[in-house]
Amino acid sequence: MSTAIPAGESDGHRTAPGAEHPFTVSAFASAVTELLGDDWTAESRHWGTVATLEGPYPERITVKVDYQGDLCLEFDRRGDDWPQDPVLPAGFVSYDGEPSDGIFLNAAWLSDNRDFLAEQYAAAVRALTGYHRPLTDESGKEVTGAQAAARALAARGVSARTIVDAYQSWLVVGHDKATGAHALLHLYRADGDETDVNRVPDLDDDNWYAATVGADGTELMLTMQPAGELEACVEAIATWVTAGRPDRNVPAEIRDLYGRFADGYTPEAIRTVFDRIHRAGGPFLVCVWEYADEHGFGGDSQFYAESDDGDHFEIEPDVHLWLSGQMELPAPMSTWVHGPVTGSTDFPFSDDFHNYARTERTG
């Protein structure tokens, strides 16, 4: 004879929907195909516990959870056009040591974020099949990096021309005939040194590199973006060009200060270095120490900028990183000074140069 479970007492016998199983295999497979692009679809099977990935190949890939609880990608046979020795993303394990039948991510857990796992498995599908998404225009036609970039730059009123040298190619953007200052834009791949802008960008493997070249020929990186983020590079370049191509370099007379504080600094070093920066056209920098006593300045310290009126301002963190050797080039000197210091700026002791102390110890 069976006994009915009284109403309201069944909570301990079943899990609330979604609490233990945050996503189904079929929904996960759909998330993977969204990352792969329009060439791919996911077909749900067996109550959503299995799904099939269909792409631009006769072969299909099955997404399933095996008897050991691993989230797997399986296939009956390898495609003729698939790479013979695919380099799988880190963490993926092949059946029997070779990806002849299937693979799975060894570190995957049910509690992992679905979107994170989808990115990992989409990368695995690309590695297995050799599939990559080309850059296309509005009509779906493949376009080269040079064509796409020149069109986007022209829309912002910025000129660009392609330079080809042997097997390398890049765009010279917004060239100033008077000073020679200009920007550079090209594609590159993380797994090589190829510099090219005349090929069709691979949205999965390619990246954009944008840089500025000053009047003295110094090249400084402006930004690096994935191939699908061309607009971010165009925006950065157009902003620099329309601002008059400002010099982003550190003045030549103080470039040797890079790493000067790598092993720490003394009040004497502060006076010397900050004086040189000010003489080179930079802001009047000060170092505010924790205290001053009969032995000099000591304790923790902070860098600020000081105006002619004696007001103090926060400065760009790049300055300290550059002087301590953690950053090869800081932000442009014109951007070093930020807003006013919000805390107390009543510094009772100073050496009348570039050092202050928050307290003065006597006795």
mmCIF file of C-alpha atoms in Angstrom:
data_model
loop_
_atom_site.group_PDB
_atom_site.id
_atom_site.type_symbol
_atom_site.label_atom_id
_atom_site.label_comp_id
_atom_site.label_asym_id
_atom_site.label_seq_id
_atom_site.Cartn_x
_atom_site.Cartn_y
_atom_site.Cartn_z
ATOM 1 C CA MET A 1 0.000 0.000 0.000
ATOM 2 C CA SER A 2 1.460 3.332 -0.984
ATOM 3 C CA THR A 3 1.368 6.396 1.206
ATOM 4 C CA ALA A 4 0.810 9.803 -0.306
ATOM 5 C CA ILE A 5 3.254 12.558 0.597
ATOM 6 C CA PRO A 6 1.330 15.258 2.442
ATOM 7 C CA ALA A 7 1.031 18.566 0.667
ATOM 8 C CA GLY A 8 3.908 20.917 1.429
ATOM 9 C CA GLU A 9 6.267 18.102 2.503
ATOM 10 C CA SER A 10 7.741 17.219 -0.893
ATOM 11 C CA ASP A 11 10.424 19.897 -0.986
ATOM 12 C CA GLY A 12 13.041 17.523 0.386
ATOM 13 C CA HIS A 13 12.341 14.979 -2.344
ATOM 14 C CA ARG A 14 12.880 17.095 -5.446
ATOM 15 C CA THR A 15 15.199 19.885 -6.581
ATOM 16 C CA ALA A 16 13.824 23.209 -7.708
ATOM 17 C CA PRO A 17 14.100 23.618 -11.500
ATOM 18 C CA GLY A 18 17.475 25.004 -12.492
ATOM 19 C CA ALA A 19 19.056 24.812 -9.048
ATOM 20 C CA GLU A 20 21.036 21.627 -9.672
ATOM 21 C CA HIS A 21 21.172 21.724 -13.479
ATOM 22 C CA PRO A 22 21.677 25.346 -14.561
ATOM 23 C CA PHE A 23 21.410 24.562 -18.289
ATOM 24 C CA THR A 24 20.457 21.768 -20.655
ATOM 25 C CA VAL A 25 22.795 20.275 -23.223
ATOM 26 C CA SER A 26 20.604 21.536 -26.067
ATOM 27 C CA ALA A 27 20.663 25.132 -24.746
ATOM 28 C CA PHE A 28 24.419 24.844 -24.282
ATOM 29 C CA ALA A 29 24.851 23.633 -27.874
ATOM 30 C CA SER A 30 22.832 26.608 -29.130
ATOM 31 C CA ALA A 31 25.155 28.951 -27.207
ATOM 32 C CA VAL A 32 28.140 27.290 -28.910
ATOM 33 C CA THR A 33 26.683 27.778 -32.394
ATOM 34 C CA GLU A 34 25.965 31.437 -31.657
ATOM 35 C CA LEU A 35 29.685 31.894 -31.072
ATOM 36 C CA LEU A 36 30.606 29.900 -34.173
ATOM 37 C CA GLY A 37 28.452 32.065 -36.443
ATOM 38 C CA ASP A 38 25.697 31.796 -39.005
ATOM 39 C CA ASP A 39 27.208 28.722 -40.688
ATOM 40 C CA TRP A 40 26.307 26.616 -37.663
ATOM 41 C CA THR A 41 23.069 25.333 -36.140
ATOM 42 C CA ALA A 42 22.222 23.140 -33.158
ATOM 43 C CA GLU A 43 19.532 20.455 -33.265
ATOM 44 C CA SER A 44 18.137 19.266 -29.938
ATOM 45 C CA ARG A 45 17.654 15.516 -29.451
ATOM 46 C CA HIS A 46 16.461 13.144 -26.721
ATOM 47 C CA TRP A 47 14.562 15.565 -24.488
ATOM 48 C CA GLY A 48 17.351 18.122 -24.696
ATOM 49 C CA THR A 49 19.982 15.806 -23.204
ATOM 50 C CA VAL A 50 21.855 15.469 -26.529
ATOM 51 C CA ALA A 51 22.360 17.924 -29.388
ATOM 52 C CA THR A 52 23.885 17.861 -32.844
ATOM 53 C CA LEU A 53 26.058 20.636 -34.260
ATOM 54 C CA GLU A 54 25.769 21.110 -38.022
ATOM 55 C CA GLY A 55 28.191 23.348 -39.873
ATOM 56 C CA PRO A 56 29.607 23.792 -43.377
ATOM 57 C CA TYR A 57 30.752 20.149 -43.443
ATOM 58 C CA PRO A 58 28.978 16.838 -44.177
ATOM 59 C CA GLU A 59 30.103 15.539 -40.786
ATOM 60 C CA ARG A 60 28.101 16.345 -37.664
ATOM 61 C CA ILE A 61 29.293 16.782 -34.108
ATOM 62 C CA THR A 62 27.311 15.396 -31.182
ATOM 63 C CA VAL A 63 27.200 17.215 -27.854
ATOM 64 C CA LYS A 64 26.421 14.897 -24.938
ATOM 65 C CA VAL A 65 27.235 14.003 -21.345
ATOM 66 C CA ASP A 66 28.775 10.534 -21.157
ATOM 67 C CA TYR A 67 28.355 7.939 -18.418
ATOM 68 C CA GLN A 68 31.271 9.464 -16.479
ATOM 69 C CA GLY A 69 29.638 12.874 -16.434
ATOM 70 C CA ASP A 70 31.972 14.527 -18.978
ATOM 71 C CA LEU A 71 30.556 17.081 -21.435
ATOM 72 C CA CYS A 72 31.735 15.657 -24.759
ATOM 73 C CA LEU A 73 32.001 16.492 -28.435
ATOM 74 C CA GLU A 74 31.711 13.291 -30.497
ATOM 75 C CA PHE A 75 31.804 12.548 -34.218
ATOM 76 C CA ASP A 76 31.513 9.354 -36.266
ATOM 77 C CA ARG A 77 34.336 10.291 -38.610
ATOM 78 C CA ARG A 78 36.718 13.153 -39.134
ATOM 79 C CA GLY A 79 36.039 15.498 -42.041
ATOM 80 C CA ASP A 80 38.353 15.218 -45.018
ATOM 81 C CA ASP A 81 39.121 18.936 -44.789
ATOM 82 C CA TRP A 82 39.687 18.956 -41.027
ATOM 83 C CA PRO A 83 43.243 19.490 -39.691
ATOM 84 C CA GLN A 84 45.178 16.252 -39.360
ATOM 85 C CA ASP A 85 46.800 17.236 -36.082
ATOM 86 C CA PRO A 86 44.514 19.789 -34.430
ATOM 87 C CA VAL A 87 45.919 21.815 -31.559
ATOM 88 C CA LEU A 88 43.158 21.655 -28.978
ATOM 89 C CA PRO A 89 42.527 24.445 -26.459
ATOM 90 C CA ALA A 90 44.117 23.967 -23.042
ATOM 91 C CA GLY A 91 42.281 21.498 -20.833
ATOM 92 C CA PHE A 92 40.680 19.399 -23.557
ATOM 93 C CA VAL A 93 41.280 15.650 -23.509
ATOM 94 C CA SER A 94 40.873 13.290 -26.477
ATOM 95 C CA TYR A 95 39.310 9.854 -26.356
ATOM 96 C CA ASP A 96 42.114 7.277 -26.184
ATOM 97 C CA GLY A 97 44.732 9.993 -26.590
ATOM 98 C CA GLU A 98 43.710 11.034 -30.116
ATOM 99 C CA PRO A 99 40.744 13.173 -31.213
ATOM 100 C CA SER A 100 39.559 10.486 -33.656
ATOM 101 C CA ASP A 101 36.187 9.956 -32.010
ATOM 102 C CA GLY A 102 35.675 12.787 -29.546
ATOM 103 C CA ILE A 103 37.007 15.177 -26.935
ATOM 104 C CA PHE A 104 35.952 16.731 -23.637
ATOM 105 C CA LEU A 105 37.073 19.521 -21.334
ATOM 106 C CA ASN A 106 38.589 17.770 -18.347
ATOM 107 C CA ALA A 107 38.178 20.752 -16.010
ATOM 108 C CA ALA A 108 34.529 21.455 -16.862
ATOM 109 C CA TRP A 109 32.030 21.457 -14.010
ATOM 110 C CA LEU A 110 28.270 21.704 -13.947
ATOM 111 C CA SER A 111 28.580 24.829 -11.808
ATOM 112 C CA ASP A 112 30.700 26.641 -14.444
ATOM 113 C CA ASN A 113 29.236 29.633 -16.209
ATOM 114 C CA ARG A 114 27.479 28.487 -19.374
ATOM 115 C CA ASP A 115 28.837 31.292 -21.542
ATOM 116 C CA PHE A 116 32.383 30.569 -20.375
ATOM 117 C CA LEU A 117 32.024 26.880 -21.252
ATOM 118 C CA ALA A 118 30.446 27.758 -24.600
ATOM 119 C CA GLU A 119 33.494 29.859 -25.500
ATOM 120 C CA GLN A 120 35.792 26.952 -24.638
ATOM 121 C CA TYR A 121 33.828 24.421 -26.669
ATOM 122 C CA ALA A 122 33.401 26.789 -29.629
ATOM 123 C CA ALA A 123 37.190 27.162 -29.680
ATOM 124 C CA ALA A 124 37.492 23.364 -29.617
ATOM 125 C CA VAL A 125 35.138 23.019 -32.598
ATOM 126 C CA ARG A 126 37.240 25.537 -34.535
ATOM 127 C CA ALA A 127 40.405 23.606 -33.681
ATOM 128 C CA LEU A 128 38.880 20.257 -34.710
ATOM 129 C CA THR A 129 37.379 21.430 -37.975
ATOM 130 C CA GLY A 130 39.686 24.284 -38.947
ATOM 131 C CA TYR A 131 36.635 26.532 -39.221
ATOM 132 C CA HIS A 132 37.135 30.280 -38.999
ATOM 133 C CA ARG A 133 34.800 33.198 -39.569
ATOM 134 C CA PRO A 134 35.842 35.711 -42.247
ATOM 135 C CA LEU A 135 35.047 39.405 -42.021
ATOM 136 C CA THR A 136 32.155 40.338 -44.341
ATOM 137 C CA ASP A 137 30.410 43.529 -45.363
ATOM 138 C CA GLU A 138 26.695 44.273 -45.115
ATOM 139 C CA SER A 139 25.944 42.114 -48.159
ATOM 140 C CA GLY A 140 27.828 39.116 -46.766
ATOM 141 C CA LYS A 141 30.774 39.528 -49.142
ATOM 142 C CA GLU A 142 34.219 38.890 -47.711
ATOM 143 C CA VAL A 143 36.355 42.027 -47.411
ATOM 144 C CA THR A 144 40.028 42.549 -46.674
ATOM 145 C CA GLY A 145 41.201 44.310 -43.569
ATOM 146 C CA ALA A 146 42.416 47.230 -45.669
ATOM 147 C CA GLN A 147 39.015 47.659 -47.327
ATOM 148 C CA ALA A 148 37.074 47.499 -44.063
ATOM 149 C CA ALA A 149 39.454 49.823 -42.203
ATOM 150 C CA ALA A 150 39.718 52.405 -45.001
ATOM 151 C CA ARG A 151 35.933 52.543 -45.257
ATOM 152 C CA ALA A 152 35.506 53.009 -41.486
ATOM 153 C CA LEU A 153 38.220 55.666 -41.334
ATOM 154 C CA ALA A 154 36.807 57.554 -44.325
ATOM 155 C CA ALA A 155 33.469 57.713 -42.508
ATOM 156 C CA ARG A 156 35.307 59.620 -39.774
ATOM 157 C CA GLY A 157 37.006 61.911 -42.282
ATOM 158 C CA VAL A 158 40.433 60.306 -41.856
ATOM 159 C CA SER A 159 42.562 59.320 -44.853
ATOM 160 C CA ALA A 160 44.482 56.059 -45.129
ATOM 161 C CA ARG A 161 46.769 54.394 -47.650
ATOM 162 C CA THR A 162 48.162 50.891 -47.854
ATOM 163 C CA ILE A 163 51.910 50.238 -47.723
ATOM 164 C CA VAL A 164 53.235 46.908 -49.005
ATOM 165 C CA ASP A 165 56.759 45.729 -48.261
ATOM 166 C CA ALA A 166 57.650 42.175 -49.267
ATOM 167 C CA TYR A 167 55.079 39.965 -47.504
ATOM 168 C CA GLN A 168 54.020 42.639 -45.034
ATOM 169 C CA SER A 169 51.331 45.291 -45.430
ATOM 170 C CA TRP A 170 49.843 47.983 -43.204
ATOM 171 C CA LEU A 171 47.820 51.196 -43.333
ATOM 172 C CA VAL A 172 49.361 54.637 -42.866
ATOM 173 C CA VAL A 173 46.563 56.735 -41.415
ATOM 174 C CA GLY A 174 46.117 60.502 -41.108
ATOM 175 C CA HIS A 175 49.624 61.354 -42.309
ATOM 176 C CA ASP A 176 50.700 64.932 -41.545
ATOM 177 C CA LYS A 177 52.900 66.102 -44.413
ATOM 178 C CA ALA A 178 54.406 68.914 -42.338
ATOM 179 C CA THR A 179 55.614 66.837 -39.377
ATOM 180 C CA GLY A 180 55.435 63.275 -40.652
ATOM 181 C CA ALA A 181 53.282 62.217 -37.698
ATOM 182 C CA HIS A 182 50.772 59.483 -38.546
ATOM 183 C CA ALA A 183 49.031 56.397 -37.232
ATOM 184 C CA LEU A 184 49.541 52.757 -38.198
ATOM 185 C CA LEU A 185 46.902 50.032 -38.446
ATOM 186 C CA HIS A 186 47.359 46.395 -39.367
ATOM 187 C CA LEU A 187 46.313 42.850 -38.554
ATOM 188 C CA TYR A 188 48.402 40.345 -36.665
ATOM 189 C CA ARG A 189 47.997 36.896 -35.206
ATOM 190 C CA ALA A 190 48.997 35.916 -31.707
ATOM 191 C CA ASP A 191 50.766 32.795 -32.972
ATOM 192 C CA GLY A 192 53.064 34.633 -35.385
ATOM 193 C CA ASP A 193 54.710 37.872 -36.404
ATOM 194 C CA GLU A 194 52.810 38.315 -39.660
ATOM 195 C CA THR A 195 51.862 41.943 -40.270
ATOM 196 C CA ASP A 196 49.199 42.135 -42.934
ATOM 197 C CA VAL A 197 46.153 44.195 -43.754
ATOM 198 C CA ASN A 198 45.447 43.010 -47.313
ATOM 199 C CA ARG A 199 43.949 39.661 -46.338
ATOM 200 C CA VAL A 200 40.445 38.838 -45.164
ATOM 201 C CA PRO A 201 40.502 39.061 -41.351
ATOM 202 C CA ASP A 202 39.874 35.877 -39.417
ATOM 203 C CA LEU A 203 37.423 36.879 -36.699
ATOM 204 C CA ASP A 204 38.628 34.061 -34.463
ATOM 205 C CA ASP A 205 42.412 34.318 -34.764
ATOM 206 C CA ASP A 206 43.233 37.826 -35.986
ATOM 207 C CA ASN A 207 43.735 41.024 -33.992
ATOM 208 C CA TRP A 208 44.060 44.691 -34.896
ATOM 209 C CA TYR A 209 47.121 46.675 -33.872
ATOM 210 C CA ALA A 210 46.909 50.477 -33.876
ATOM 211 C CA ALA A 211 49.837 52.779 -33.107
ATOM 212 C CA THR A 212 50.916 56.369 -33.457
ATOM 213 C CA VAL A 213 54.197 57.525 -34.952
ATOM 214 C CA GLY A 214 55.424 60.895 -33.736
ATOM 215 C CA ALA A 215 57.388 63.533 -35.609
ATOM 216 C CA ASP A 216 60.610 61.967 -34.313
ATOM 217 C CA GLY A 217 59.626 58.540 -35.674
ATOM 218 C CA THR A 218 58.854 56.950 -32.320
ATOM 219 C CA GLU A 219 56.109 54.320 -32.616
ATOM 220 C CA LEU A 220 53.803 53.940 -29.610
ATOM 221 C CA MET A 221 50.997 51.413 -29.415
ATOM 222 C CA LEU A 222 47.571 53.022 -29.231
ATOM 223 C CA THR A 223 45.377 49.938 -28.785
ATOM 224 C CA MET A 224 45.081 46.253 -29.657
ATOM 225 C CA GLN A 225 41.665 44.747 -30.381
ATOM 226 C CA PRO A 226 40.167 41.463 -31.667
ATOM 227 C CA ALA A 227 39.426 41.386 -35.391
ATOM 228 C CA GLY A 228 35.746 42.020 -34.761
ATOM 229 C CA GLU A 229 36.471 45.245 -32.839
ATOM 230 C CA LEU A 230 37.783 47.375 -35.706
ATOM 231 C CA GLU A 231 35.592 50.305 -34.640
ATOM 232 C CA ALA A 232 37.493 50.637 -31.340
ATOM 233 C CA CYS A 233 40.756 51.095 -33.256
ATOM 234 C CA VAL A 234 39.165 53.545 -35.680
ATOM 235 C CA GLU A 235 37.777 55.556 -32.775
ATOM 236 C CA ALA A 236 41.182 55.707 -31.035
ATOM 237 C CA ILE A 237 42.993 56.754 -34.212
ATOM 238 C CA ALA A 238 40.369 59.301 -35.267
ATOM 239 C CA THR A 239 40.419 60.863 -31.794
ATOM 240 C CA TRP A 240 44.206 61.249 -31.945
ATOM 241 C CA VAL A 241 44.193 62.674 -35.483
ATOM 242 C CA THR A 242 41.393 65.184 -34.865
ATOM 243 C CA ALA A 243 43.166 66.322 -31.676
ATOM 244 C CA GLY A 244 46.052 67.488 -33.852
ATOM 245 C CA ARG A 245 48.237 64.371 -33.536
ATOM 246 C CA PRO A 246 49.604 65.302 -30.084
ATOM 247 C CA ASP A 247 53.031 64.011 -29.168
ATOM 248 C CA ARG A 248 52.546 60.923 -27.007
ATOM 249 C CA ASN A 249 56.226 60.510 -26.303
ATOM 250 C CA VAL A 250 58.221 61.390 -23.219
ATOM 251 C CA PRO A 251 60.569 64.343 -23.913
ATOM 252 C CA ALA A 252 63.985 63.119 -25.003
ATOM 253 C CA GLU A 253 65.809 64.800 -22.124
ATOM 254 C CA ILE A 254 64.031 62.702 -19.469
ATOM 255 C CA ARG A 255 63.633 59.325 -21.188
ATOM 256 C CA ASP A 256 66.533 57.997 -19.134
ATOM 257 C CA LEU A 257 64.361 58.353 -15.995
ATOM 258 C CA TYR A 258 62.615 55.099 -16.890
ATOM 259 C CA GLY A 259 63.203 52.716 -13.970
ATOM 260 C CA ARG A 260 65.038 55.337 -11.897
ATOM 261 C CA PHE A 261 63.007 54.380 -8.789
ATOM 262 C CA ALA A 262 63.123 50.613 -9.394
ATOM 263 C CA ASP A 263 65.001 50.081 -6.125
ATOM 264 C CA GLY A 264 63.140 52.746 -4.192
ATOM 265 C CA TYR A 265 63.838 56.431 -3.779
ATOM 266 C CA THR A 266 65.169 58.965 -1.312
ATOM 267 C CA PRO A 267 64.214 62.627 -0.762
ATOM 268 C CA GLU A 268 67.372 63.552 -2.665
ATOM 269 C CA ALA A 269 66.358 61.384 -5.639
ATOM 270 C CA ILE A 270 62.886 62.934 -5.558
ATOM 271 C CA ARG A 271 64.390 66.430 -5.783
ATOM 272 C CA THR A 272 66.614 65.505 -8.715
ATOM 273 C CA VAL A 273 64.073 63.526 -10.750
ATOM 274 C CA PHE A 274 61.073 65.775 -10.169
ATOM 275 C CA ASP A 275 63.149 68.878 -10.956
ATOM 276 C CA ARG A 276 64.201 67.359 -14.288
ATOM 277 C CA ILE A 277 60.582 66.513 -15.144
ATOM 278 C CA HIS A 278 59.479 70.063 -14.392
ATOM 279 C CA ARG A 279 62.318 71.576 -16.435
ATOM 280 C CA ALA A 280 61.304 69.335 -19.356
ATOM 281 C CA GLY A 281 57.854 70.903 -19.400
ATOM 282 C CA GLY A 282 56.099 68.551 -17.041
ATOM 283 C CA PRO A 283 54.016 69.373 -13.966
ATOM 284 C CA PHE A 284 55.599 70.331 -10.648
ATOM 285 C CA LEU A 285 55.517 66.994 -8.830
ATOM 286 C CA VAL A 286 55.858 66.532 -5.077
ATOM 287 C CA CYS A 287 56.310 63.529 -2.825
ATOM 288 C CA VAL A 288 54.319 63.598 0.416
ATOM 289 C CA TRP A 289 55.949 61.426 3.085
ATOM 290 C CA GLU A 290 54.335 60.045 6.217
ATOM 291 C CA TYR A 291 56.597 62.010 8.546
ATOM 292 C CA ALA A 292 59.772 64.068 8.893
ATOM 293 C CA ASP A 293 62.145 63.980 11.847
ATOM 294 C CA GLU A 294 65.738 64.899 12.661
ATOM 295 C CA HIS A 295 66.906 62.213 10.208
ATOM 296 C CA GLY A 296 64.822 63.467 7.298
ATOM 297 C CA PHE A 297 61.714 62.177 5.571
ATOM 298 C CA GLY A 298 60.344 58.670 6.074
ATOM 299 C CA GLY A 299 57.387 56.292 6.058
ATOM 300 C CA ASP A 300 54.874 55.721 3.282
ATOM 301 C CA SER A 301 54.697 58.290 0.519
ATOM 302 C CA GLN A 302 52.474 59.482 -2.320
ATOM 303 C CA PHE A 303 53.088 61.515 -5.462
ATOM 304 C CA TYR A 304 50.992 64.590 -6.274
ATOM 305 C CA ALA A 305 51.162 67.593 -8.598
ATOM 306 C CA GLU A 306 51.330 71.110 -7.189
ATOM 307 C CA SER A 307 49.982 74.228 -8.887
ATOM 308 C CA ASP A 308 51.529 77.707 -8.725
ATOM 309 C CA ASP A 309 48.937 78.552 -6.058
ATOM 310 C CA GLY A 310 50.051 75.665 -3.878
ATOM 311 C CA ASP A 311 47.020 73.472 -4.573
ATOM 312 C CA HIS A 312 47.596 69.737 -4.893
ATOM 313 C CA PHE A 313 46.241 67.317 -7.480
ATOM 314 C CA GLU A 314 46.170 63.582 -8.064
ATOM 315 C CA ILE A 315 48.434 62.350 -10.864
ATOM 316 C CA GLU A 316 48.327 59.579 -13.429
ATOM 317 C CA PRO A 317 49.451 56.218 -11.893
ATOM 318 C CA ASP A 318 51.590 55.707 -15.014
ATOM 319 C CA VAL A 319 54.137 58.166 -13.608
ATOM 320 C CA HIS A 320 55.048 55.954 -10.669
ATOM 321 C CA LEU A 321 54.928 52.810 -12.838
ATOM 322 C CA TRP A 322 57.287 54.392 -15.365
ATOM 323 C CA LEU A 323 59.749 55.682 -12.772
ATOM 324 C CA SER A 324 59.740 52.334 -10.984
ATOM 325 C CA GLY A 325 60.402 50.421 -14.227
ATOM 326 C CA GLN A 326 57.007 48.704 -14.408
ATOM 327 C CA MET A 327 55.890 50.578 -17.554
ATOM 328 C CA GLU A 328 58.190 51.467 -20.430
ATOM 329 C CA LEU A 329 56.278 54.602 -21.422
ATOM 330 C CA PRO A 330 53.727 56.551 -19.372
ATOM 331 C CA ALA A 331 50.640 58.326 -20.657
ATOM 332 C CA PRO A 332 51.267 61.638 -22.474
ATOM 333 C CA MET A 333 52.698 64.223 -20.094
ATOM 334 C CA SER A 334 49.772 66.533 -20.795
ATOM 335 C CA THR A 335 47.422 63.999 -19.154
ATOM 336 C CA TRP A 336 49.400 63.413 -15.959
ATOM 337 C CA VAL A 337 47.451 65.803 -13.737
ATOM 338 C CA HIS A 338 43.989 64.711 -12.582
ATOM 339 C CA GLY A 339 41.480 66.204 -10.134
ATOM 340 C CA PRO A 340 42.205 67.902 -6.800
ATOM 341 C CA VAL A 341 43.335 65.795 -3.862
ATOM 342 C CA THR A 342 40.219 64.992 -1.828
ATOM 343 C CA GLY A 343 41.942 64.446 1.512
ATOM 344 C CA SER A 344 43.779 66.913 3.687
ATOM 345 C CA THR A 345 46.616 68.795 2.018
ATOM 346 C CA ASP A 346 47.834 70.475 5.176
ATOM 347 C CA PHE A 347 51.437 69.335 5.058
ATOM 348 C CA PRO A 348 53.271 70.978 7.999
ATOM 349 C CA PHE A 349 56.809 70.290 6.834
ATOM 350 C CA SER A 350 58.573 70.826 3.512
ATOM 351 C CA ASP A 351 62.103 71.087 2.166
ATOM 352 C CA ASP A 352 60.925 73.892 -0.135
ATOM 353 C CA PHE A 353 61.626 71.718 -3.153
ATOM 354 C CA HIS A 354 59.632 68.556 -3.933
ATOM 355 C CA ASN A 355 59.234 66.858 -0.528
ATOM 356 C CA TYR A 356 56.483 67.277 2.071
ATOM 357 C CA ALA A 357 55.592 65.445 5.279
ATOM 358 C CA ARG A 358 52.155 64.877 6.795
ATOM 359 C CA THR A 359 53.535 65.056 10.345
ATOM 360 C CA GLU A 360 56.671 66.390 11.978
ATOM 361 C CA ARG A 361 58.252 64.304 14.699
ATOM 362 C CA THR A 362 60.322 66.038 17.334
ATOM 363 C CA GLY A 363 62.267 64.851 20.325
#
